[in-house]
Amino acid sequence: SFTSPSSPPVPPPQPSLQPNSLSSNATDAKLPPSVFTLPQTAQLEALYTIIRDKETSRGDFLFYSDRIIRLLVEEGLNHLPVIQKSVVTPTGATYDGVGFEGKICGVSILRAGEAMEAGLREVCRSVRIGKILIQRDEETAQPKLFYSKFPQDIAKRYVLLLDPMLATGGSAMKAVDVLMEHGVPEDRIIFINLISSPEGLKNFCGRFPRLKVITGWIDQGLNEKAYIIPGLGDFGERRYCE
Ligand code: URA
């Protein structure tokens, strides 16, 4: 709204939350050193508030979850090694910079992880992407591999493992087992997810301490159906079903 010339100047609105003052950071002190969260700013919390809201439309869920996925992928790339690289700029001067070392690929854990592939492709043009389908074995109640397809040289690549929700950690741990069976060293895998539970992080990082986890938000815990609380419900349903 407009103010008349005689009105006193209106101060800009103050953010209601200051960066790094959010409650989820209360768990930071106990986080394993291999876990990295996105900067817990008020803006990020606003994005999460939208995607957690059960009234949010599918269109908005797609848009805002994609924004978070993009931030996560960028953060994941920050953890890849670089080597010294010099270039000559159009001024004729030499710039001593860096270039990425080694090749990467994405591996999505089906089906929800597929939703993160587009975000990876936006940032890494023509990136190779593998897939892995893990489901609960009804007889043993353990996660079981049903399908996998990887780039044939995956053992030589850094792998960005994609799954939006880290609940108990069962599927993610099975996925890492399969990647390691294909020759990918543990410390070349970076696991990227939107929301994780403290239980899932403890299980996963306890098993694979050399593997980095990039997570957007750490929630309170799990309910009796192993859904993350407060969470956002079933990510696949929210993303793919009207
Ligand atoms: N998968 C989901 O989609 N949501 C959860 O809360 C846990 C696992």
Coordinates of C-alpha atoms and ligand atoms in Angstrom, one line a residue:
S1 CA 0.0 0.0 0.0
F2 CA 1.1 3.6 -0.6
T3 CA 2.1 6.0 2.2
S4 CA 1.5 9.7 2.1
P5 CA 4.6 11.9 1.8
S6 CA 4.2 13.0 5.4
S7 CA 4.2 9.4 6.8
P8 CA 7.3 8.3 8.6
P9 CA 9.4 5.9 6.7
V10 CA 8.4 2.3 7.2
P11 CA 11.3 0.1 8.3
P12 CA 11.7 -3.1 6.2
P13 CA 10.1 -6.1 7.7
Q14 CA 12.4 -8.0 10.0
P15 CA 12.7 -11.7 9.3
S16 CA 10.8 -13.6 12.0
L17 CA 13.6 -16.2 12.2
Q18 CA 17.2 -15.5 12.1
P19 CA 19.5 -17.8 10.0
N20 CA 20.8 -20.7 12.0
S21 CA 18.4 -20.2 14.9
L22 CA 16.0 -22.9 13.9
S23 CA 14.9 -25.7 16.2
S24 CA 16.2 -28.5 14.0
N25 CA 19.7 -27.3 14.6
A26 CA 19.3 -28.4 18.2
T27 CA 20.4 -31.8 17.0
D28 CA 23.6 -30.5 15.4
A29 CA 25.8 -31.1 18.4
K30 CA 25.0 -34.8 18.1
L31 CA 25.3 -35.1 14.3
P32 CA 28.0 -37.4 12.9
P33 CA 30.7 -35.5 11.2
S34 CA 29.8 -36.9 7.8
V35 CA 26.3 -35.2 7.9
F36 CA 25.9 -31.8 6.3
T37 CA 22.7 -29.8 6.4
L38 CA 21.7 -26.9 4.2
P39 CA 22.1 -23.5 5.9
Q40 CA 19.0 -23.4 8.1
T41 CA 17.7 -20.0 6.9
A42 CA 14.2 -18.6 7.2
Q43 CA 13.9 -18.8 3.5
L44 CA 14.7 -22.5 3.5
E45 CA 12.2 -23.1 6.3
A46 CA 9.6 -21.2 4.2
L47 CA 10.1 -23.7 1.4
Y48 CA 9.8 -26.6 3.7
T49 CA 6.7 -25.1 5.3
I50 CA 5.0 -25.1 1.9
I51 CA 5.9 -28.7 1.0
R52 CA 5.0 -30.0 4.4
D53 CA 1.5 -28.4 4.3
K54 CA -1.1 -31.1 3.4
E55 CA -3.2 -28.4 1.7
T56 CA -0.4 -27.6 -0.8
S57 CA -1.4 -28.4 -4.4
R58 CA 0.6 -30.9 -6.4
G59 CA 1.8 -28.1 -8.7
D60 CA 3.2 -26.1 -5.8
F61 CA 4.7 -29.3 -4.2
L62 CA 6.6 -29.9 -7.4
F63 CA 7.8 -26.4 -7.8
Y64 CA 9.0 -25.9 -4.2
S65 CA 10.4 -29.4 -3.7
D66 CA 12.4 -28.8 -6.9
R67 CA 13.8 -25.6 -5.5
I68 CA 15.1 -27.5 -2.4
I69 CA 16.4 -30.3 -4.6
R70 CA 18.4 -27.9 -6.6
L71 CA 20.0 -26.4 -3.4
L72 CA 20.8 -29.9 -2.3
V73 CA 22.5 -30.9 -5.5
E74 CA 24.6 -27.7 -5.5
E75 CA 25.6 -28.5 -2.0
G76 CA 26.5 -32.1 -2.9
L77 CA 28.7 -30.8 -5.7
N78 CA 30.6 -28.7 -3.2
H79 CA 31.9 -31.9 -1.7
L80 CA 33.6 -33.1 -4.8
P81 CA 37.3 -32.7 -5.1
V82 CA 38.8 -30.2 -7.5
I83 CA 42.2 -29.9 -9.1
Q84 CA 44.2 -26.8 -10.0
K85 CA 43.3 -25.5 -13.5
S86 CA 44.5 -22.3 -15.3
V87 CA 42.6 -20.6 -18.0
V88 CA 43.3 -17.5 -20.2
T89 CA 40.5 -14.9 -20.0
P90 CA 39.5 -12.7 -23.0
T91 CA 41.8 -10.0 -21.6
G92 CA 44.8 -12.2 -22.2
A93 CA 45.4 -12.6 -18.5
T94 CA 45.8 -16.0 -16.9
Y95 CA 43.4 -17.0 -14.2
D96 CA 44.6 -19.8 -11.9
G97 CA 41.4 -21.5 -10.8
V98 CA 40.2 -25.0 -10.3
G99 CA 38.3 -27.7 -12.3
F100 CA 36.3 -30.7 -11.1
E101 CA 38.3 -33.8 -10.8
G102 CA 36.8 -37.1 -11.9
K103 CA 33.5 -38.0 -13.3
I104 CA 30.2 -38.2 -11.5
C105 CA 26.9 -40.0 -11.9
G106 CA 23.5 -39.9 -10.2
V107 CA 21.8 -43.0 -8.8
S108 CA 18.2 -42.6 -7.9
I109 CA 16.4 -45.0 -5.4
L110 CA 13.1 -45.7 -7.1
R111 CA 10.5 -44.4 -7.1
A112 CA 10.7 -41.2 -5.1
G113 CA 14.4 -40.7 -5.9
E114 CA 13.5 -40.3 -9.6
A115 CA 12.0 -37.0 -8.7
M116 CA 15.5 -35.7 -7.9
E117 CA 17.0 -36.6 -11.3
A118 CA 15.7 -33.5 -13.1
G119 CA 17.4 -31.3 -10.4
L120 CA 20.7 -33.1 -11.0
R121 CA 20.4 -32.8 -14.8
E122 CA 19.7 -29.0 -14.5
V123 CA 23.0 -28.5 -12.7
C124 CA 25.1 -31.2 -14.4
R125 CA 24.4 -31.3 -18.1
S126 CA 24.3 -34.8 -19.7
V127 CA 25.1 -36.4 -16.4
R128 CA 24.8 -40.2 -16.4
I129 CA 22.0 -41.6 -14.2
G130 CA 21.6 -45.1 -12.8
K131 CA 18.5 -46.5 -11.0
I132 CA 18.0 -48.9 -8.2
L133 CA 14.7 -50.5 -6.9
I134 CA 14.6 -51.8 -3.4
Q135 CA 11.5 -53.1 -1.7
R136 CA 10.8 -54.9 1.5
D137 CA 11.0 -58.7 1.2
E138 CA 7.7 -60.0 2.6
E139 CA 9.3 -63.2 3.9
T140 CA 12.3 -61.7 5.7
A141 CA 11.0 -58.1 6.2
Q142 CA 14.5 -57.0 5.0
P143 CA 15.1 -54.5 2.1
K144 CA 15.7 -56.5 -1.1
L145 CA 17.1 -55.5 -4.4
F146 CA 14.6 -55.9 -7.2
Y147 CA 16.3 -54.0 -10.1
S148 CA 19.4 -52.0 -10.8
K149 CA 20.9 -50.3 -13.8
F150 CA 24.2 -48.4 -13.6
P151 CA 26.6 -46.8 -16.0
Q152 CA 29.1 -49.5 -16.9
D153 CA 32.1 -47.5 -15.5
I154 CA 30.3 -46.6 -12.2
A155 CA 33.3 -47.9 -10.1
K156 CA 35.4 -45.0 -11.5
R157 CA 32.8 -42.3 -10.8
Y158 CA 31.7 -40.3 -7.8
V159 CA 28.1 -41.3 -7.1
L160 CA 25.3 -38.9 -6.0
L161 CA 22.8 -41.2 -4.4
L162 CA 19.3 -39.7 -4.5
D163 CA 16.4 -40.4 -2.2
P164 CA 14.2 -37.6 -0.8
M165 CA 13.3 -39.2 2.6
L166 CA 15.7 -40.9 5.0
A167 CA 13.4 -42.7 7.4
T168 CA 14.8 -45.9 8.9
G169 CA 17.7 -45.9 6.5
G170 CA 17.0 -49.5 5.3
S171 CA 16.7 -48.8 1.6
A172 CA 19.5 -46.4 1.5
M173 CA 21.9 -48.9 3.3
K174 CA 20.9 -51.6 0.9
A175 CA 21.5 -49.2 -2.1
V176 CA 25.0 -48.5 -0.8
D177 CA 25.7 -52.2 -0.3
V178 CA 24.8 -52.7 -4.0
L179 CA 26.9 -49.8 -5.2
M180 CA 29.9 -51.1 -3.2
E181 CA 29.3 -54.6 -4.7
H182 CA 29.7 -52.8 -8.1
G183 CA 33.1 -51.5 -7.0
V184 CA 32.2 -47.9 -5.9
P185 CA 34.3 -47.0 -2.8
E186 CA 32.3 -45.8 0.2
D187 CA 34.0 -42.5 0.3
R188 CA 33.0 -41.8 -3.3
I189 CA 29.3 -41.8 -2.6
I190 CA 27.4 -38.7 -1.5
F191 CA 23.8 -39.4 -0.3
I192 CA 21.4 -36.5 -0.9
N193 CA 18.0 -36.2 0.7
L194 CA 15.4 -33.6 1.6
I195 CA 14.4 -34.7 5.1
S196 CA 16.0 -37.2 7.4
S197 CA 15.1 -38.7 10.7
P198 CA 17.7 -38.8 13.5
E199 CA 17.2 -42.6 13.7
G200 CA 17.9 -43.0 10.0
L201 CA 21.0 -40.8 10.2
K202 CA 22.3 -42.8 13.1
N203 CA 21.8 -46.2 11.4
F204 CA 23.2 -45.0 8.1
C205 CA 26.2 -43.1 9.3
G206 CA 27.0 -45.8 11.8
R207 CA 27.3 -48.3 9.0
F208 CA 29.0 -46.0 6.5
P209 CA 31.0 -43.4 8.4
R210 CA 33.1 -42.5 5.3
L211 CA 30.1 -41.6 3.1
K212 CA 28.9 -38.0 3.2
V213 CA 25.2 -37.2 3.7
I214 CA 23.7 -33.9 2.5
T215 CA 20.3 -33.3 4.0
G216 CA 18.0 -30.3 3.9
W217 CA 16.3 -30.8 7.2
I218 CA 16.5 -33.2 10.2
D219 CA 13.1 -33.9 11.7
Q220 CA 12.0 -35.2 15.1
G221 CA 11.6 -38.9 14.5
L222 CA 9.5 -41.7 13.1
N223 CA 5.9 -42.8 13.8
E224 CA 4.8 -46.4 14.2
K225 CA 4.5 -46.7 10.4
A226 CA 8.1 -45.5 9.9
Y227 CA 6.9 -42.1 8.4
I228 CA 9.0 -39.1 9.3
I229 CA 7.4 -36.8 11.8
P230 CA 6.5 -34.0 11.2
G231 CA 7.7 -34.9 7.7
L232 CA 5.6 -34.3 4.6
G233 CA 3.7 -37.7 4.2
D234 CA 4.5 -40.0 1.3
F235 CA 6.8 -38.1 -1.0
G236 CA 5.9 -40.2 -4.0
E237 CA 2.2 -39.7 -3.5
R238 CA 2.6 -36.0 -3.0
R239 CA 4.7 -35.7 -6.1
Y240 CA 3.1 -38.1 -8.5
C241 CA -0.6 -38.3 -7.5
E242 CA -3.2 -35.5 -7.8
Ligands
URA1 N1 9.1 -42.1 2.7 C1 8.2 -41.1 2.6 O1 7.8 -40.8 1.4 N2 7.8 -40.4 3.7 C2 8.3 -40.7 4.9 O2 7.9 -40.0 5.8 C3 9.2 -41.8 5.0 C4 9.5 -42.5 3.9

